[in-house]
Coordinates of C-alpha atoms in Angstrom, one line a residue:
M1 CA -68.3 75.7 -62.7
Q2 CA -68.3 77.5 -66.7
L3 CA -69.2 76.7 -70.3
T4 CA -67.6 80.1 -72.6
I5 CA -69.1 79.5 -76.1
Q6 CA -66.7 81.7 -78.7
A7 CA -66.7 82.2 -82.7
S8 CA -65.7 84.3 -84.8
G9 CA -66.2 84.7 -88.5
K10 CA -69.1 85.8 -91.0
N11 CA -72.9 86.1 -89.6
V12 CA -72.3 84.3 -85.8
K13 CA -74.1 87.4 -84.2
A14 CA -76.8 84.7 -85.6
I15 CA -75.6 82.8 -82.0
S16 CA -77.4 84.7 -80.0
Y17 CA -80.4 84.6 -82.0
L18 CA -80.7 80.9 -80.8
L19 CA -79.1 81.3 -77.7
A20 CA -82.3 83.9 -77.0
K21 CA -79.9 85.8 -74.6
N22 CA -79.9 89.1 -75.6
P23 CA -76.2 90.5 -75.6
N24 CA -77.0 93.6 -74.0
N25 CA -78.4 92.4 -70.4
L26 CA -77.2 89.9 -68.3
Y27 CA -79.3 86.8 -67.2
E28 CA -79.5 86.0 -64.3
R29 CA -81.4 83.3 -62.3
K30 CA -81.8 81.1 -59.3
Q31 CA -81.7 77.7 -60.1
K32 CA -82.4 74.9 -57.4
G33 CA -80.6 77.3 -54.6
H34 CA -78.2 78.6 -57.0
L35 CA -77.2 81.5 -59.3
V36 CA -77.1 81.0 -62.6
R37 CA -75.6 83.8 -64.6
F38 CA -75.0 84.0 -68.6
F39 CA -73.6 87.3 -70.3
Y40 CA -71.6 88.3 -73.5
S41 CA -67.8 89.3 -73.6
K42 CA -68.7 90.3 -77.2
C43 CA -71.4 90.3 -79.6
T44 CA -70.5 91.1 -83.0
D45 CA -71.1 90.2 -86.4
T46 CA -67.8 88.8 -86.9
E47 CA -66.8 87.9 -82.9
L48 CA -69.1 86.5 -80.4
D49 CA -68.2 85.3 -77.0
A50 CA -70.6 84.2 -74.2
T51 CA -70.5 82.1 -70.4
I52 CA -73.0 81.0 -68.5
F53 CA -71.7 79.4 -65.0
V54 CA -73.0 78.7 -62.3
T55 CA -72.5 80.0 -57.9
P56 CA -73.2 77.2 -56.1
D57 CA -74.8 77.2 -52.8
P58 CA -73.5 75.2 -50.4
L59 CA -76.3 75.0 -47.7
E60 CA -78.2 74.0 -50.7
L61 CA -76.1 71.0 -50.9
L62 CA -75.7 69.6 -48.0
Q63 CA -79.2 70.2 -47.3
N64 CA -80.0 66.2 -49.7
K65 CA -83.9 67.6 -50.2
S66 CA -85.3 64.8 -52.2
N67 CA -86.4 67.4 -55.1
S68 CA -83.0 69.2 -54.7
Y69 CA -82.2 68.1 -58.9
D70 CA -83.9 66.2 -61.2
I71 CA -81.4 63.2 -61.7
T72 CA -80.4 62.6 -57.3
H73 CA -81.8 62.3 -54.6
Y74 CA -78.2 62.2 -52.9
I75 CA -76.1 64.8 -51.3
N76 CA -73.5 65.7 -53.9
D77 CA -70.3 68.4 -52.5
R78 CA -69.0 68.6 -55.2
E79 CA -69.7 72.9 -55.5
F80 CA -67.0 73.6 -58.1
A81 CA -66.6 70.9 -60.6
V82 CA -68.5 70.9 -64.2
S83 CA -70.3 67.6 -63.8
S84 CA -73.9 66.3 -64.1
I85 CA -75.0 68.8 -61.9
F86 CA -74.0 71.6 -63.8
T87 CA -75.8 70.4 -66.8
S88 CA -78.9 70.0 -65.0
L89 CA -78.6 73.7 -63.0
I90 CA -77.7 75.3 -67.0
R91 CA -80.2 73.6 -68.3
S92 CA -83.4 75.6 -68.5
A93 CA -81.3 78.7 -69.6
L94 CA -80.1 76.6 -72.7
G95 CA -82.8 75.0 -73.8
T96 CA -84.1 76.9 -76.9
A97 CA -80.6 75.7 -77.7
L98 CA -80.5 72.6 -77.1
N99 CA -84.3 71.8 -78.3
G100 CA -83.0 74.0 -81.5
L101 CA -86.5 76.4 -81.4
P102 CA -85.6 79.4 -81.9
K103 CA -88.0 82.1 -83.1
E104 CA -89.5 81.2 -86.7
E105 CA -87.5 84.2 -87.9
Y106 CA -84.0 82.7 -87.1
A107 CA -85.0 79.1 -87.6
E108 CA -82.6 78.6 -90.9
W109 CA -79.2 79.0 -88.6
V110 CA -80.3 76.0 -86.6
D111 CA -78.9 73.9 -89.0
H112 CA -76.1 76.2 -89.7
R113 CA -72.6 75.0 -88.9
F114 CA -70.1 77.6 -87.0
P115 CA -66.6 77.9 -85.9
F116 CA -67.1 77.3 -82.4
R117 CA -64.8 76.8 -79.2
F118 CA -66.8 75.5 -76.1
E119 CA -64.3 76.0 -73.3
I120 CA -65.4 74.1 -70.3
G121 CA -64.2 74.1 -66.2
P122 CA -62.9 73.5 -63.8
V123 CA -63.0 69.3 -64.6
A124 CA -62.4 66.7 -62.2
S125 CA -62.4 63.2 -64.3
A126 CA -60.3 60.1 -63.6
L127 CA -59.9 59.7 -67.2
S128 CA -56.5 60.6 -68.6
D129 CA -56.0 63.5 -71.2
Q130 CA -55.8 60.7 -74.2
Q131 CA -59.3 59.5 -72.9
L132 CA -61.1 63.0 -72.7
K133 CA -59.9 63.1 -76.5
D134 CA -60.8 60.1 -77.8
L135 CA -64.5 61.1 -76.6
F136 CA -64.6 64.7 -78.2
E137 CA -62.5 64.2 -81.2
P138 CA -64.3 61.8 -82.8
M139 CA -67.8 64.7 -83.8
G140 CA -64.5 66.7 -85.4
Y141 CA -63.5 68.8 -82.4
E142 CA -59.7 69.6 -82.2
V143 CA -58.8 69.3 -78.0
A144 CA -56.5 71.4 -75.6
I145 CA -56.1 70.2 -72.4
S146 CA -54.8 73.0 -69.8
R147 CA -54.1 72.8 -66.3
P148 CA -53.4 76.3 -63.7
E149 CA -49.8 76.7 -62.1
I150 CA -49.9 76.5 -58.3
D151 CA -48.2 78.2 -55.7
Y152 CA -48.6 76.8 -52.5
S153 CA -46.6 78.1 -50.1
F154 CA -45.2 75.0 -49.0
H155 CA -43.9 72.1 -51.2
L156 CA -47.6 69.8 -52.4
K157 CA -47.6 70.0 -56.3
D158 CA -47.1 72.4 -58.9
R159 CA -49.8 72.0 -60.9
S160 CA -53.6 72.1 -60.4
S161 CA -55.0 68.1 -61.1
A162 CA -58.2 70.1 -61.5
R163 CA -58.1 70.5 -66.1
T164 CA -59.8 73.2 -68.3
L165 CA -61.0 71.8 -71.8
S166 CA -61.1 73.7 -74.9
L167 CA -62.9 72.1 -77.8
S168 CA -62.4 73.7 -81.3
G169 CA -64.2 72.5 -84.3
M170 CA -67.4 73.5 -86.9
Q171 CA -70.2 72.5 -85.8
T172 CA -74.4 73.8 -85.1
L173 CA -74.8 75.4 -81.8
Q174 CA -77.7 72.9 -81.0
N175 CA -74.8 69.5 -81.6
G176 CA -71.8 71.7 -80.0
L177 CA -74.4 71.8 -76.9
R178 CA -75.6 68.5 -76.8
H179 CA -72.3 66.6 -76.9
L180 CA -71.3 68.8 -74.0
F181 CA -74.6 67.9 -72.1
V182 CA -73.9 64.0 -73.2
L183 CA -70.3 64.3 -72.3
I184 CA -70.4 65.9 -69.3
P185 CA -71.7 63.3 -67.1
V186 CA -69.4 60.8 -68.8
I187 CA -66.4 62.5 -67.3
D188 CA -67.8 63.7 -63.7
N189 CA -66.2 61.8 -61.4
Y190 CA -69.4 62.1 -59.0
K191 CA -72.1 59.7 -58.7
H192 CA -75.0 61.3 -60.2
Y193 CA -78.0 59.2 -59.5
F194 CA -81.5 59.2 -60.7
I195 CA -84.7 58.7 -59.4
D196 CA -86.8 57.6 -63.1
E197 CA -85.7 56.2 -66.1
K198 CA -85.7 59.8 -67.5
E199 CA -81.5 59.8 -67.4
I200 CA -81.7 57.8 -70.6
E201 CA -84.3 59.6 -72.2
K202 CA -81.9 62.5 -72.2
L203 CA -78.5 59.9 -73.2
E204 CA -81.3 58.8 -76.6
R205 CA -82.4 62.3 -77.3
Y206 CA -79.3 64.8 -77.0
G207 CA -77.4 61.7 -78.6
E208 CA -79.7 61.5 -81.5
G209 CA -77.5 61.3 -85.4
W210 CA -74.1 61.1 -83.4
L211 CA -74.2 58.6 -80.0
D212 CA -74.8 55.3 -81.6
S213 CA -71.9 56.3 -84.4
H214 CA -68.9 56.9 -82.3
P215 CA -66.4 55.1 -81.0
L216 CA -66.8 54.8 -77.4
R217 CA -70.7 54.5 -77.4
D218 CA -70.8 51.4 -75.0
F219 CA -68.1 53.2 -73.0
I220 CA -69.7 56.7 -73.1
Y221 CA -73.5 54.5 -72.1
R222 CA -71.3 52.8 -69.7
Q223 CA -69.7 55.8 -68.0
A224 CA -73.1 58.0 -67.9
L225 CA -75.3 55.0 -66.5
R226 CA -72.8 53.3 -64.2
F227 CA -75.0 54.2 -60.9
K228 CA -78.1 53.1 -62.8
E229 CA -80.1 50.1 -63.0
L230 CA -79.5 50.2 -66.6
Y231 CA -78.0 48.5 -69.2
S232 CA -77.0 49.1 -73.2
L233 CA -76.3 45.5 -74.6
V234 CA -75.6 45.1 -78.4
E235 CA -76.9 42.4 -80.7
P236 CA -75.0 40.6 -82.7
A237 CA -75.9 41.6 -86.3
E238 CA -77.3 39.1 -88.4
A239 CA -76.6 40.5 -91.5
S240 CA -73.1 40.6 -93.1
S241 CA -70.2 42.3 -90.9
T242 CA -69.9 45.2 -93.0
E243 CA -73.3 46.8 -91.9
A244 CA -73.8 48.6 -88.2
Q245 CA -74.6 46.8 -86.0
P246 CA -78.4 46.8 -85.1
V247 CA -79.1 48.3 -81.3
K248 CA -81.0 46.8 -78.3
K249 CA -81.6 49.2 -75.1
V250 CA -82.5 47.1 -71.6
R251 CA -83.8 48.3 -68.6
L252 CA -82.7 46.2 -66.0
N253 CA -86.6 46.8 -65.0
D254 CA -87.4 45.1 -67.9
L255 CA -85.1 42.3 -67.3
R256 CA -86.5 42.0 -64.0
Y257 CA -90.3 41.8 -65.7
E258 CA -89.1 40.0 -68.1
K259 CA -88.1 36.5 -65.8
I260 CA -91.1 37.0 -63.4
V261 CA -93.5 36.5 -66.7
E262 CA -90.9 33.7 -67.8
L263 CA -91.4 32.1 -64.3
L264 CA -95.1 33.0 -63.8
E265 CA -95.6 31.0 -67.6
G266 CA -94.0 28.1 -66.4
L267 CA -95.9 28.2 -63.2
K268 CA -99.5 28.6 -64.8
P269 CA -101.1 30.3 -62.2
K270 CA -104.9 31.5 -63.1
S271 CA -104.9 34.2 -60.2
V272 CA -102.0 36.6 -59.8
V273 CA -101.0 39.4 -57.3
D274 CA -99.0 42.2 -57.7
F275 CA -98.2 43.5 -54.4
G276 CA -96.6 47.3 -54.2
S277 CA -98.0 47.6 -58.1
G278 CA -97.1 51.1 -58.4
E279 CA -98.0 52.9 -61.8
G280 CA -98.6 49.1 -63.1
K281 CA -95.6 48.6 -65.8
L282 CA -95.7 45.0 -64.5
T283 CA -98.7 44.4 -64.3
A284 CA -100.1 44.8 -67.3
K285 CA -97.2 42.7 -68.6
L286 CA -98.6 40.2 -66.5
G287 CA -102.4 40.9 -68.5
F288 CA -100.3 38.9 -71.8
I289 CA -99.5 35.4 -69.9
N290 CA -102.1 32.7 -71.3
G291 CA -104.3 31.1 -68.6
I292 CA -104.3 34.0 -66.0
Q293 CA -107.9 35.4 -65.3
E294 CA -107.3 37.2 -62.3
I295 CA -105.0 40.4 -61.6
L296 CA -105.2 41.9 -58.0
A297 CA -103.2 45.8 -58.4
V298 CA -102.5 46.2 -54.7
E299 CA -100.7 49.7 -54.3
P300 CA -101.3 52.1 -51.2
S301 CA -100.2 55.1 -53.4
E302 CA -103.6 57.0 -55.1
S303 CA -101.6 58.9 -57.5
A304 CA -99.7 55.8 -58.8
A305 CA -103.3 53.7 -58.7
L306 CA -105.0 56.1 -61.3
K307 CA -102.0 56.2 -63.2
A308 CA -101.7 52.3 -62.6
L309 CA -105.7 52.4 -64.5
E310 CA -105.1 54.5 -66.9
R311 CA -102.4 52.3 -68.7
F312 CA -104.7 49.1 -68.1
N313 CA -106.9 51.3 -69.7
K314 CA -105.2 51.6 -73.2
L315 CA -104.9 47.7 -73.2
R316 CA -107.9 46.6 -72.6
E317 CA -109.1 46.0 -76.4
K318 CA -106.3 44.7 -77.0
E319 CA -106.8 41.0 -77.7
Q320 CA -106.4 37.9 -74.5
F321 CA -105.7 40.9 -72.4
V322 CA -106.8 39.7 -68.6
M323 CA -108.2 43.7 -67.7
P324 CA -106.3 43.7 -63.8
E325 CA -108.3 45.1 -61.0
T326 CA -106.8 47.6 -58.9
V327 CA -106.9 47.2 -55.6
W328 CA -105.8 49.9 -52.4
G329 CA -104.1 48.1 -49.8
S330 CA -100.7 47.5 -47.9
L331 CA -98.6 45.0 -46.8
F332 CA -99.4 45.5 -43.4
Y333 CA -103.2 45.4 -43.3
F334 CA -105.4 41.9 -43.7
D335 CA -107.4 41.6 -46.9
E336 CA -109.8 38.8 -47.0
R337 CA -109.6 39.3 -50.4
L338 CA -105.7 38.4 -51.1
K339 CA -106.2 35.2 -49.9
G340 CA -105.5 31.8 -50.9
K341 CA -104.4 33.1 -54.5
D342 CA -102.2 31.0 -57.2
A343 CA -99.3 33.2 -57.3
I344 CA -98.1 36.9 -55.3
I345 CA -95.4 38.9 -56.4
L346 CA -93.2 41.3 -54.4
C347 CA -91.0 42.5 -57.4
E348 CA -88.8 45.8 -55.3
V349 CA -90.5 46.5 -52.7
I350 CA -89.2 44.1 -49.4
E351 CA -86.5 46.9 -49.8
H352 CA -89.1 50.5 -48.9
I353 CA -89.9 48.4 -45.5
D354 CA -88.2 48.7 -42.7
E355 CA -86.6 45.5 -41.7
Q356 CA -88.0 44.7 -38.2
R357 CA -91.7 45.0 -40.1
L358 CA -90.9 42.8 -42.5
P359 CA -90.8 39.4 -40.7
K360 CA -94.4 40.2 -39.9
A361 CA -95.6 40.8 -43.5
L362 CA -94.0 38.2 -44.8
D363 CA -95.7 35.5 -42.1
T364 CA -99.3 37.4 -42.9
I365 CA -98.7 36.3 -46.6
L366 CA -97.2 33.3 -46.4
H367 CA -99.6 31.6 -43.8
D368 CA -103.1 33.1 -43.8
Y369 CA -103.1 34.0 -47.2
R370 CA -101.2 30.9 -48.7
P371 CA -100.7 31.5 -52.1
G372 CA -99.4 28.8 -53.9
A373 CA -96.2 30.9 -55.2
L374 CA -94.8 33.8 -53.3
V375 CA -92.0 35.7 -55.7
V376 CA -90.0 38.6 -54.6
S377 CA -87.1 40.0 -55.6
T378 CA -84.5 43.1 -54.6
P379 CA -81.3 44.2 -55.4
N380 CA -77.7 42.5 -54.4
R381 CA -75.8 44.1 -52.2
E382 CA -73.0 43.2 -53.3
Y383 CA -73.1 43.7 -56.7
N384 CA -73.4 47.7 -56.0
E385 CA -69.3 47.4 -55.8
M386 CA -69.5 47.6 -59.6
Y387 CA -71.7 50.6 -59.5
D388 CA -69.3 52.4 -57.4
M389 CA -71.4 52.5 -54.7
E390 CA -70.0 50.1 -51.6
D391 CA -71.4 52.1 -48.6
Q392 CA -74.4 53.4 -50.3
F393 CA -77.6 52.3 -51.4
R394 CA -79.2 52.5 -55.1
H395 CA -82.5 54.4 -54.5
A396 CA -82.5 57.6 -50.6
D397 CA -86.1 55.6 -49.8
H398 CA -84.2 52.0 -49.9
R399 CA -84.5 51.0 -45.7
F400 CA -81.7 48.6 -46.4
E401 CA -80.3 46.0 -49.4
W402 CA -78.8 42.7 -48.8
T403 CA -75.9 39.9 -49.4
R404 CA -77.2 37.3 -51.4
A405 CA -76.4 34.7 -48.4
E406 CA -78.7 37.2 -46.4
F407 CA -81.1 37.3 -48.5
A408 CA -80.8 33.2 -49.3
A409 CA -81.2 33.1 -45.0
W410 CA -83.9 35.3 -44.4
C411 CA -85.9 33.9 -47.4
G412 CA -84.7 30.3 -45.1
E413 CA -86.0 31.6 -42.2
R414 CA -89.6 33.0 -43.9
N415 CA -90.7 29.7 -44.2
H416 CA -90.8 28.4 -40.8
Q417 CA -93.2 26.1 -41.3
N418 CA -91.5 24.4 -44.0
L419 CA -94.4 24.7 -46.3
Y420 CA -92.7 25.9 -49.4
D421 CA -89.5 24.8 -51.9
L422 CA -87.6 27.4 -52.3
E423 CA -85.6 28.6 -55.3
F424 CA -82.8 31.6 -56.0
H425 CA -82.3 33.2 -59.3
G426 CA -80.1 36.3 -60.3
I427 CA -81.5 38.8 -63.3
G428 CA -79.4 41.0 -65.5
E429 CA -76.2 41.2 -66.2
E430 CA -73.7 38.5 -63.7
Q431 CA -70.2 39.0 -62.6
A432 CA -67.8 36.3 -61.5
L433 CA -67.5 37.9 -57.8
H434 CA -70.8 39.7 -57.4
G435 CA -73.5 37.8 -58.9
H436 CA -76.3 39.0 -60.3
P437 CA -77.4 42.9 -59.3
T438 CA -81.1 41.7 -58.6
Q439 CA -81.9 38.7 -56.9
L440 CA -85.2 37.2 -56.7
C441 CA -87.0 33.9 -55.0
I442 CA -89.3 31.8 -55.6
F443 CA -91.7 30.2 -52.2
K444 CA -93.7 27.7 -53.8
R445 CA -96.0 25.8 -51.9
K446 CA -95.5 22.2 -51.5
G447 CA -98.1 20.0 -53.7
A448 CA -99.9 23.3 -54.5
L449 CA -98.7 24.0 -58.2
A450 CA -97.7 22.1 -61.1

């Protein structure tokens, strides 16, 4: 898998300074087990031809290490196609150019437009030739697409399904690379998962100045984030129709937190326990709910709890903020301090626990701690089809994911003493056949809360 950068004309040698690569030396690095090479075929005052390519290590790709890639917990067996993994492997080598930070004496060339030709391939994509052109032409590229001829010893097909894209146009080097780093994952067929929210931050950083005005902006977001619990929503503009509509990007995590806050505001609890509170993002929001007087953030990970404490300390002086108390603990260890609270929250926690261990943990909460309400959210497995993930979990650490019927049945079984009324909700964009991406149940202890 490779990217070739070509330019001709006056001062193109300056591009080598922006790339921060000496034309006389071969750049060769091991990146997460794979060999990344960068070299120049030509580098003169009027001609430049440079190539960066990756020779993948198939064994490394098959080891499925949790830290193999910055955007995946999963195996990627697409060894040779230009893909989101390709961009992750070459990002370090091209970091100076991507960030527009060459040596000070060459900074004047960062915003200089050169007549570039970028060639990437092989490309394996479900998008048509016209769709590929529609992605790149709005930035001023002339797009050429080619397929290699094939001569099989038996009749199968005459032309490869893999394609090579050639993009020609006047661009700054930084913008050209940023276009590629955003759009290569969009055209990639393979499922490129991620662990945290850094992927959307990359989109926003590399897309700055061009992505929001792209005519296929929403399509680009959907494609780039189609395997992530993230949404990009456009709010209607209150201004005149001739003005650009403001854009609001909403993550599914934020929608979960907003829903839980909304439900708690209706329940009016005075004391709340956030089980599996992690780095405290939801807990911090609970601290601003009117009427809450006590918040316990229960987390088994010391490092996550320390990050949460740092988050809470930054909010300590905010008006009406109730400072949470961090508690080291687990669902599997009884803690007298958690008894009799008005509300307990399990937000995206249960799917990380072995299914056979869950009944005991929930029985402890519902029948020993006896909260006024228990809020439980978890992924809806039916919605995974919308991510093209019918046979896979959304995260490598998930032990299971339930359909809506399975979740409802499980909640009913856990209420075997009939002490609670059950109320179900969906979170995120609803799809007619598959429901919402997240499902939620409130166990309301009869007679406990208004």
